[in-house]
């Protein structure tokens, strides 16, 4: 493994951080590419001084025998998967959007349909190299400095700059065979999903709730051969295909990024973009998470004319409270499709305060709400969803709009452990704190 280029880049970033620390003022980490924080008009973080970490884009080593990969955090999963597939291997968890980076997956809690087995991408990580707020190079693992290792996950770039990640790989095949099992009621759908998670006879499990009487359980398994393959990169829409199909075959990369063309179903907010004629004409230029996110940023001024942006949010609800959450969601929130992903927490995460989820289940359910209009002047749907998740002992990802008071926030997140990690890695506050970063100025 030739680390000379990597070490030079680490030295450059560390020097930049030390200089910026002397200047004071707010900073942000510029990873290059697109940010997966939900756009908020007038976000003041855009005006903070940038720490340029955009050159951390190399796969440093793949060890097929040990099934381990070492890579820099700016490598995207779309770049990584073809490299590891050459060895018949993939990361245990591959997030569904092509431009999600390895570092973003660690810092921002990425999951996918293999998460019922493996948890989040970070649960397969073995070691992190981090550049601290003092410009020091810190290496941590579960054995070496476990506090820092545990707290990097879900820190959203507030503790330091990730510069190298070592993580596990699992065996894979060229294709994925999909089975779609259809249900017209929640109870049968929920029971079938729980049973498949218990038995573990599929590599991939997720679900799409198209409406209160239309549930699809999506079950995937690696296969060596495929009688046909479907393509959802241009003219056809993946999530719509699950309504009519009972079986499908995709190449392994196309399976991993099956939601990317639409950014799940956000493309439907553009009139006509789910129709074949429009997709044929302009799809190459506007489809895909990279394009859609960039267009959303270009339309920041238009978004600013709204009272508030649409609801785009993932919430994790303990399995035992999933039925209660769904009953409330169908009755009061009423937005479809709803993406449902079972998620196994291999062990209690130290960044969650024990008193918040003291009865937590090992299996959680990620309920992903993507694009609910939020223009009711009397009710902020984002805040309502946040409150219901808290009531049910759940946890919300922080890439969306956040409404917590500081006291409520630290009822969920473990302040003592976070501040201990902050003192170790960023004692002078070069990077914003977790609460400060994730609670931006916004219109109410």
Coordinates of N, CA and C in Angstrom, one line a residue, residues 144-345:
X144 N -8.2 0.4 20.1 CA -7.4 1.6 20.4 C -8.2 2.8 20.4
X145 N -8.5 3.4 21.6 CA -9.3 4.6 21.8 C -10.8 4.3 21.4
X146 N -11.5 3.4 22.0 CA -12.8 3.1 21.6 C -13.8 4.2 21.8
X147 N -13.6 5.2 22.7 CA -14.5 6.3 22.8 C -14.5 7.1 21.5
X148 N -13.4 7.5 21.0 CA -13.3 8.3 19.8 C -13.9 7.4 18.6
X149 N -13.5 6.2 18.6 CA -14.0 5.3 17.5 C -15.5 5.3 17.4
X150 N -16.1 5.1 18.6 CA -17.6 5.1 18.7 C -18.3 6.4 18.4
X151 N -17.7 7.5 18.7 CA -18.3 8.8 18.6 C -18.1 9.4 17.2
X152 N -17.2 8.9 16.4 CA -17.1 9.5 15.0 C -18.3 9.2 14.3
X153 N -18.9 8.0 14.5 CA -20.2 7.7 13.8 C -21.3 8.7 14.3
X154 N -22.0 9.3 13.3 CA -23.1 10.2 13.7 C -22.6 11.6 14.2
X155 N -21.3 11.9 14.0 CA -20.8 13.2 14.5 C -20.9 14.3 13.4
X156 N -21.3 14.0 12.2 CA -21.6 15.0 11.2 C -20.5 16.0 11.0
X157 N -19.2 15.6 11.0 CA -18.1 16.4 10.8 C -17.8 17.5 11.9
X158 N -18.2 17.2 13.1 CA -18.1 18.2 14.2 C -16.9 17.9 15.1
X159 N -16.3 16.7 14.9 CA -15.1 16.3 15.8 C -13.8 16.4 15.1
X160 N -13.8 16.3 13.8 CA -12.5 16.4 13.0 C -12.7 16.0 11.6
X161 N -11.7 15.9 10.8 CA -11.7 15.5 9.4 C -11.3 14.1 9.3
X162 N -12.2 13.2 8.8 CA -11.8 11.8 8.5 C -10.9 11.8 7.4
X163 N -9.8 11.1 7.5 CA -8.8 11.1 6.3 C -8.6 9.6 5.8
X164 N -8.9 8.6 6.6 CA -8.7 7.2 6.1 C -9.7 6.3 6.9
X165 N -10.2 5.4 6.2 CA -11.2 4.4 6.8 C -10.8 3.0 6.4
X166 N -10.8 2.1 7.3 CA -10.5 0.7 7.1 C -11.8 0.0 7.4
X167 N -12.3 -0.9 6.5 CA -13.6 -1.5 6.7 C -13.7 -2.9 6.1
X168 N -14.7 -3.7 6.5 CA -14.8 -5.0 6.1 C -15.6 -5.1 4.7
X169 N -15.3 -6.2 4.0 CA -16.0 -6.5 2.8 C -16.7 -7.8 2.9
X170 N -17.7 -8.1 2.2 CA -18.4 -9.4 2.2 C -18.5 -9.9 0.8
X171 N -18.8 -11.2 0.6 CA -18.8 -11.8 -0.7 C -20.1 -11.3 -1.4
X172 N -19.9 -11.2 -2.8 CA -21.0 -10.8 -3.6 C -21.0 -11.6 -4.9
X173 N -22.1 -11.5 -5.7 CA -22.2 -12.1 -7.0 C -22.6 -11.0 -8.0
X174 N -22.6 -11.4 -9.3 CA -22.8 -10.4 -10.3 C -24.2 -9.8 -10.4
X175 N -25.2 -10.6 -9.9 CA -26.6 -10.1 -10.1 C -27.4 -10.3 -8.7
X176 N -28.5 -9.6 -8.7 CA -29.4 -9.7 -7.6 C -30.8 -10.1 -8.1
X177 N -31.3 -11.1 -7.6 CA -32.7 -11.5 -7.9 C -33.6 -10.9 -6.9
X178 N -34.6 -10.2 -7.4 CA -35.6 -9.5 -6.5 C -36.9 -10.3 -6.5
X179 N -37.5 -10.5 -5.3 CA -38.9 -10.9 -5.2 C -39.7 -9.8 -4.5
X180 N -40.9 -9.6 -5.0 CA -41.8 -8.6 -4.5 C -43.0 -9.3 -4.0
X181 N -43.2 -9.2 -2.7 CA -44.4 -9.8 -2.1 C -45.4 -8.7 -1.7
X182 N -46.6 -8.8 -2.1 CA -47.6 -7.7 -2.0 C -48.6 -8.0 -0.9
X183 N -48.9 -7.0 -0.2 CA -49.9 -7.1 0.9 C -50.8 -5.9 0.9
X184 N -52.1 -6.1 1.3 CA -53.0 -5.0 1.4 C -53.3 -4.5 2.8
X185 N -52.5 -5.0 3.8 CA -52.7 -4.5 5.1 C -51.4 -4.5 5.8
X186 N -51.3 -3.6 6.8 CA -50.0 -3.4 7.5 C -49.6 -4.6 8.3
X187 N -50.5 -5.2 9.1 CA -50.2 -6.3 10.0 C -49.5 -7.4 9.3
X188 N -50.0 -7.8 8.1 CA -49.4 -8.9 7.4 C -48.1 -8.6 6.8
X189 N -48.0 -7.3 6.3 CA -46.7 -6.8 5.8 C -45.6 -6.8 6.9
X190 N -46.0 -6.3 8.1 CA -45.1 -6.2 9.2 C -44.6 -7.5 9.7
X191 N -45.6 -8.5 9.8 CA -45.2 -9.8 10.2 C -44.3 -10.5 9.3
X192 N -44.6 -10.4 7.9 CA -43.7 -11.0 6.9 C -42.3 -10.4 7.0
X193 N -42.2 -9.1 7.1 CA -40.9 -8.5 7.2 C -40.1 -9.0 8.4
X194 N -40.8 -9.0 9.6 CA -40.1 -9.5 10.8 C -39.7 -10.9 10.7
X195 N -40.5 -11.8 10.1 CA -40.1 -13.2 9.9 C -38.9 -13.4 9.0
X196 N -38.9 -12.6 7.9 CA -37.7 -12.7 7.0 C -36.5 -12.2 7.7
X197 N -36.6 -11.2 8.5 CA -35.4 -10.7 9.3 C -35.0 -11.8 10.3
X198 N -35.9 -12.5 10.9 CA -35.6 -13.5 11.9 C -34.9 -14.7 11.2
X199 N -35.4 -15.1 10.1 CA -34.9 -16.3 9.4 C -33.6 -15.9 8.7
X200 N -33.5 -14.8 8.1 CA -32.2 -14.3 7.4 C -31.9 -15.0 6.2
X201 N -32.9 -15.4 5.4 CA -32.7 -16.2 4.1 C -32.5 -15.3 2.9
X202 N -32.5 -14.0 3.0 CA -32.2 -13.1 1.9 C -31.1 -12.1 2.3
X203 N -30.3 -11.7 1.3 CA -29.2 -10.8 1.6 C -29.8 -9.4 1.9
X204 N -30.9 -9.1 1.2 CA -31.5 -7.7 1.3 C -33.0 -7.7 1.6
X205 N -33.4 -6.8 2.5 CA -34.8 -6.7 2.9 C -35.1 -5.2 3.1
X206 N -36.1 -4.7 2.3 CA -36.7 -3.4 2.6 C -38.1 -3.5 2.1
X207 N -38.8 -2.4 2.3 CA -40.2 -2.3 1.9 C -40.6 -1.0 1.3
X208 N -41.6 -0.9 0.5 CA -42.2 0.3 0.0 C -43.7 0.3 0.3
X209 N -44.1 1.2 1.1 CA -45.5 1.4 1.3 C -46.1 2.4 0.3
X210 N -46.8 2.0 -0.7 CA -47.3 2.9 -1.7 C -48.5 3.6 -1.3
X211 N -49.2 3.1 -0.3 CA -50.4 3.7 0.3 C -51.0 2.8 1.4
X212 N -52.0 3.2 2.0 CA -52.6 2.5 3.2 C -53.0 1.0 2.9
X213 N -53.2 0.7 1.6 CA -53.6 -0.6 1.2 C -52.7 -1.2 0.2
X214 N -51.5 -0.7 0.1 CA -50.5 -1.2 -0.9 C -49.1 -1.3 -0.3
X215 N -48.7 -2.5 0.1 CA -47.4 -2.7 0.8 C -46.6 -3.7 -0.1
X216 N -45.4 -3.4 -0.3 CA -44.5 -4.3 -1.1 C -43.3 -4.6 -0.2
X217 N -43.1 -5.9 0.1 CA -41.9 -6.4 0.7 C -40.9 -6.8 -0.3
X218 N -39.7 -6.1 -0.3 CA -38.7 -6.3 -1.4 C -37.6 -7.2 -0.8
X219 N -37.4 -8.4 -1.4 CA -36.4 -9.3 -0.9 C -35.4 -9.6 -2.0
X220 N -34.1 -9.4 -1.7 CA -33.1 -9.6 -2.7 C -32.1 -10.7 -2.3
X221 N -31.6 -11.4 -3.3 CA -30.5 -12.4 -3.1 C -29.5 -12.3 -4.2
X222 N -28.2 -12.5 -3.9 CA -27.2 -12.6 -4.9 C -27.4 -13.8 -5.7
X223 N -27.2 -13.7 -7.1 CA -27.2 -14.9 -7.9 C -26.1 -14.8 -9.0
X224 N -25.7 -15.9 -9.5 CA -24.6 -15.9 -10.5 C -25.1 -15.6 -11.9
X225 N -26.3 -16.0 -12.2 CA -26.8 -15.8 -13.5 C -28.2 -15.1 -13.5
X226 N -28.6 -14.4 -14.5 CA -29.9 -13.8 -14.6 C -30.5 -14.0 -16.0
X227 N -31.7 -14.4 -16.1 CA -32.4 -14.6 -17.4 C -32.6 -13.3 -18.1
X228 N -32.7 -12.2 -17.4 CA -32.8 -10.9 -18.0 C -32.4 -9.9 -16.9
X229 N -32.1 -8.7 -17.3 CA -31.9 -7.6 -16.3 C -32.7 -6.4 -16.6
X230 N -33.2 -5.7 -15.6 CA -33.9 -4.5 -15.8 C -32.9 -3.3 -15.5
X231 N -33.2 -2.2 -16.2 CA -32.4 -1.0 -16.0 C -33.3 0.2 -15.6
X232 N -33.0 0.8 -14.4 CA -33.8 1.9 -13.9 C -33.0 3.2 -13.8
X233 N -32.0 3.3 -14.8 CA -31.2 4.5 -14.8 C -31.7 5.6 -15.6
X234 N -32.7 5.3 -16.5 CA -33.1 6.4 -17.5 C -34.6 6.4 -17.7
X235 N -35.1 5.4 -18.5 CA -36.5 5.6 -18.9 C -37.5 5.0 -17.9
X236 N -37.1 3.9 -17.2 CA -38.0 3.3 -16.3 C -37.8 3.7 -14.8
X237 N -38.9 3.6 -14.0 CA -38.8 4.1 -12.6 C -38.9 2.9 -11.7
X238 N -37.9 2.8 -10.9 CA -37.8 1.6 -10.0 C -38.9 1.4 -9.1
X239 N -39.2 2.5 -8.3 CA -40.2 2.3 -7.2 C -41.6 1.9 -7.8
X240 N -41.9 2.5 -9.0 CA -43.2 2.2 -9.6 C -43.2 0.7 -10.1
X241 N -42.0 0.2 -10.5 CA -42.0 -1.2 -11.0 C -42.4 -2.2 -10.0
X242 N -42.2 -1.9 -8.7 CA -42.5 -2.8 -7.6 C -44.0 -3.0 -7.5
X243 N -44.8 -2.1 -8.0 CA -46.2 -2.2 -7.9 C -46.8 -3.4 -8.8
X244 N -46.1 -3.6 -9.9 CA -46.7 -4.6 -10.8 C -45.9 -5.9 -10.9
X245 N -44.6 -5.9 -10.5 CA -43.8 -7.0 -10.6 C -43.9 -7.9 -9.4
X246 N -43.6 -9.2 -9.6 CA -43.4 -10.1 -8.5 C -41.9 -10.6 -8.4
X247 N -41.2 -10.3 -9.5 CA -39.8 -10.8 -9.7 C -39.1 -9.8 -10.6
X248 N -37.8 -9.7 -10.3 CA -36.9 -8.8 -11.2 C -35.5 -9.3 -11.0
X249 N -34.6 -8.9 -12.0 CA -33.2 -9.1 -11.9 C -32.5 -7.8 -12.2
X250 N -31.5 -7.5 -11.4 CA -30.6 -6.4 -11.7 C -29.2 -6.8 -11.5
X251 N -28.3 -6.1 -12.3 CA -26.9 -6.2 -11.9 C -26.7 -5.8 -10.5
X252 N -25.6 -6.2 -9.9 CA -25.4 -5.8 -8.5 C -25.2 -4.3 -8.3
X253 N -24.4 -3.6 -9.2 CA -24.4 -2.2 -9.0 C -25.7 -1.5 -9.2
X254 N -26.5 -2.0 -10.2 CA -27.8 -1.4 -10.5 C -28.8 -1.6 -9.3
X255 N -28.6 -2.8 -8.6 CA -29.4 -3.0 -7.4 C -29.1 -2.0 -6.3
X256 N -27.8 -1.9 -6.1 CA -27.3 -1.0 -5.0 C -27.9 0.4 -5.2
X257 N -27.9 0.9 -6.5 CA -28.2 2.3 -6.8 C -29.6 2.4 -7.5
X258 N -30.5 1.5 -7.2 CA -31.8 1.4 -7.8 C -32.6 2.6 -7.6
X259 N -32.4 3.3 -6.4 CA -33.2 4.5 -6.1 C -32.5 5.8 -6.6
X260 N -31.3 5.7 -7.2 CA -30.5 6.9 -7.4 C -31.2 7.8 -8.5
X261 N -31.7 7.2 -9.6 CA -32.2 8.0 -10.7 C -33.2 9.0 -10.2
X262 N -34.1 8.6 -9.3 CA -35.2 9.4 -8.8 C -34.9 10.1 -7.5
X263 N -33.7 9.8 -6.9 CA -33.4 10.2 -5.5 C -34.6 9.7 -4.7
X264 N -34.9 8.4 -4.8 CA -36.1 7.7 -4.3 C -37.3 8.1 -5.2
X265 N -38.0 9.1 -4.9 CA -39.1 9.6 -5.7 C -39.2 11.1 -5.7
X266 N -38.1 11.8 -5.5 CA -38.1 13.2 -5.5 C -38.2 13.8 -6.9
X267 N -37.9 12.9 -7.9 CA -38.0 13.4 -9.3 C -39.5 13.7 -9.7
X268 N -40.4 13.1 -9.0 CA -41.8 13.4 -9.3 C -42.2 14.8 -9.0
X269 N -41.4 15.6 -8.2 CA -41.7 17.0 -7.9 C -41.5 17.8 -9.1
X270 N -40.8 17.3 -10.2 CA -40.6 18.0 -11.4 C -41.7 17.5 -12.4
X271 N -42.6 18.4 -12.9 CA -43.7 17.9 -13.7 C -43.2 17.2 -15.0
X272 N -43.7 16.0 -15.1 CA -43.5 15.2 -16.3 C -42.2 14.3 -16.2
X273 N -41.4 14.5 -15.2 CA -40.1 13.8 -15.2 C -40.2 12.3 -15.0
X274 N -41.4 11.8 -14.6 CA -41.6 10.3 -14.5 C -42.2 9.7 -15.8
X275 N -42.4 10.5 -16.8 CA -42.9 10.0 -18.1 C -41.8 9.8 -19.0
X276 N -42.0 8.7 -19.8 CA -40.9 8.3 -20.8 C -40.5 9.4 -21.7
X277 N -41.4 10.2 -22.4 CA -41.0 11.2 -23.3 C -40.1 12.2 -22.7
X278 N -40.5 12.7 -21.5 CA -39.6 13.7 -20.9 C -38.3 13.1 -20.4
X279 N -38.3 11.9 -19.9 CA -37.1 11.3 -19.5 C -36.2 11.0 -20.7
X280 N -36.7 10.7 -21.8 CA -35.9 10.5 -23.0 C -35.3 11.8 -23.5
X281 N -36.0 12.9 -23.3 CA -35.4 14.2 -23.8 C -34.4 14.8 -22.8
X282 N -34.7 14.7 -21.5 CA -33.8 15.5 -20.6 C -33.3 14.6 -19.4
X283 N -33.7 13.3 -19.4 CA -33.3 12.5 -18.3 C -31.9 12.4 -18.0
X284 N -31.1 12.4 -19.0 CA -29.6 12.3 -18.8 C -29.0 13.5 -18.1
X285 N -29.7 14.6 -18.2 CA -29.2 15.8 -17.6 C -29.8 16.1 -16.2
X286 N -30.9 15.6 -15.9 CA -31.5 16.0 -14.6 C -31.8 14.8 -13.7
X287 N -31.8 13.6 -14.2 CA -32.0 12.4 -13.3 C -30.7 12.1 -12.5
X288 N -30.9 11.4 -11.4 CA -29.7 11.0 -10.6 C -29.6 11.9 -9.4
X289 N -29.2 11.4 -8.3 CA -29.1 12.2 -7.0 C -28.2 13.4 -7.2
X290 N -27.0 13.2 -7.9 CA -26.1 14.3 -8.1 C -26.8 15.5 -8.8
X291 N -27.5 15.2 -9.9 CA -28.2 16.2 -10.7 C -29.3 16.9 -9.9
X292 N -30.1 16.0 -9.3 CA -31.3 16.5 -8.5 C -30.9 17.4 -7.3
X293 N -29.8 17.0 -6.6 CA -29.4 17.8 -5.5 C -28.8 19.1 -6.0
X294 N -28.0 19.0 -7.0 CA -27.4 20.3 -7.6 C -28.5 21.2 -8.1
X295 N -29.5 20.7 -8.7 CA -30.6 21.6 -9.2 C -31.3 22.2 -8.0
X296 N -31.5 21.4 -6.9 CA -32.2 21.9 -5.8 C -31.4 23.1 -5.2
X297 N -30.1 23.0 -5.2 CA -29.3 24.1 -4.7 C -29.3 25.4 -5.6
X298 N -29.4 25.1 -6.9 CA -29.5 26.2 -7.8 C -30.9 27.0 -7.6
X299 N -31.9 26.2 -7.2 CA -33.2 26.8 -7.0 C -33.4 27.3 -5.6
X300 N -32.3 27.5 -4.9 CA -32.4 28.0 -3.5 C -33.3 29.2 -3.3
X301 N -33.2 30.1 -4.3 CA -34.0 31.4 -4.2 C -35.4 31.0 -4.4
X302 N -35.8 30.1 -5.2 CA -37.2 29.7 -5.4 C -37.6 29.0 -4.1
X303 N -36.8 28.1 -3.5 CA -37.2 27.5 -2.3 C -37.4 28.5 -1.2
X304 N -36.6 29.6 -1.3 CA -36.7 30.7 -0.3 C -38.1 31.4 -0.3
X305 N -38.8 31.2 -1.4 CA -40.1 31.8 -1.5 C -41.2 31.0 -0.8
X306 N -40.8 29.7 -0.5 CA -41.7 28.9 0.3 C -41.7 29.3 1.7
X307 N -42.7 29.0 2.5 CA -42.7 29.2 3.9 C -41.6 28.3 4.5
X308 N -41.6 27.1 4.0 CA -40.6 26.1 4.5 C -40.4 25.0 3.5
X309 N -39.2 24.3 3.4 CA -39.0 23.3 2.4 C -39.8 22.0 2.7
X310 N -39.9 21.1 1.7 CA -40.6 19.9 1.9 C -39.9 19.0 3.0
X311 N -40.7 18.1 3.5 CA -40.1 17.2 4.5 C -39.3 16.1 3.9
X312 N -38.0 16.0 4.2 CA -37.1 15.0 3.7 C -36.4 14.5 4.9
X313 N -36.7 13.3 5.4 CA -36.2 12.9 6.7 C -36.2 11.3 6.9
X314 N -35.2 10.8 7.5 CA -35.2 9.4 8.0 C -35.4 9.4 9.5
X315 N -36.3 8.6 10.0 CA -36.4 8.4 11.4 C -36.4 6.9 11.7
X316 N -35.7 6.6 12.8 CA -35.5 5.2 13.3 C -36.4 4.9 14.5
X317 N -37.3 4.0 14.3 CA -38.3 3.7 15.4 C -38.0 2.3 15.9
X318 N -38.0 2.1 17.2 CA -37.8 0.7 17.7 C -38.8 -0.2 17.2
X319 N -38.5 -1.4 16.9 CA -39.4 -2.4 16.3 C -40.7 -2.5 17.1
X320 N -40.6 -2.5 18.4 CA -41.8 -2.7 19.3 C -42.8 -1.5 19.1
X321 N -42.3 -0.4 18.6 CA -43.2 0.8 18.5 C -43.5 1.1 17.0
X322 N -43.1 0.2 16.1 CA -43.3 0.4 14.7 C -44.8 0.5 14.4
X323 N -45.6 -0.4 14.9 CA -47.0 -0.4 14.7 C -47.7 0.9 15.1
X324 N -47.3 1.3 16.3 CA -47.9 2.6 16.8 C -47.5 3.8 15.9
X325 N -46.2 3.7 15.4 CA -45.8 4.8 14.5 C -46.6 4.8 13.2
X326 N -46.7 3.5 12.6 CA -47.5 3.5 11.4 C -48.9 3.9 11.5
X327 N -49.5 3.5 12.6 CA -50.9 3.9 12.8 C -51.1 5.4 12.8
X328 N -50.2 6.0 13.5 CA -50.2 7.5 13.5 C -49.9 8.1 12.1
X329 N -48.9 7.5 11.5 CA -48.4 8.0 10.2 C -49.6 7.9 9.2
X330 N -50.2 6.8 9.1 CA -51.3 6.6 8.1 C -52.5 7.5 8.4
X331 N -52.8 7.8 9.6 CA -53.9 8.6 10.0 C -53.6 10.1 9.9
X332 N -52.5 10.5 10.4 CA -52.2 11.9 10.5 C -51.2 12.5 9.5
X333 N -50.2 11.7 9.1 CA -49.2 12.2 8.2 C -49.5 12.0 6.8
X334 N -49.9 10.8 6.4 CA -50.6 10.5 5.2 C -49.8 11.0 3.9
X335 N -48.5 10.5 3.8 CA -47.7 10.8 2.6 C -47.1 9.5 2.1
X336 N -47.2 9.3 0.8 CA -46.7 8.0 0.2 C -45.9 8.3 -1.1
X337 N -45.0 7.4 -1.4 CA -44.6 6.2 -0.7 C -43.8 6.5 0.5
X338 N -43.7 5.5 1.4 CA -42.9 5.5 2.6 C -41.9 4.4 2.4
X339 N -40.6 4.7 2.5 CA -39.6 3.6 2.4 C -39.3 3.1 3.8
X340 N -39.3 1.8 3.9 CA -39.2 1.1 5.2 C -38.0 0.1 5.2
X341 N -37.1 0.3 6.1 CA -35.8 -0.5 6.1 C -35.6 -1.0 7.5
X342 N -35.6 -2.3 7.7 CA -35.2 -2.9 9.0 C -33.7 -2.7 9.3
X343 N -33.4 -2.4 10.5 CA -32.0 -2.0 10.8 C -31.7 -2.7 12.1
X344 N -30.6 -3.5 12.1 CA -30.2 -4.2 13.3 C -29.1 -3.4 14.0
X345 N -29.3 -3.0 15.2 CA -28.2 -2.3 16.0 C -27.4 -3.4 16.7

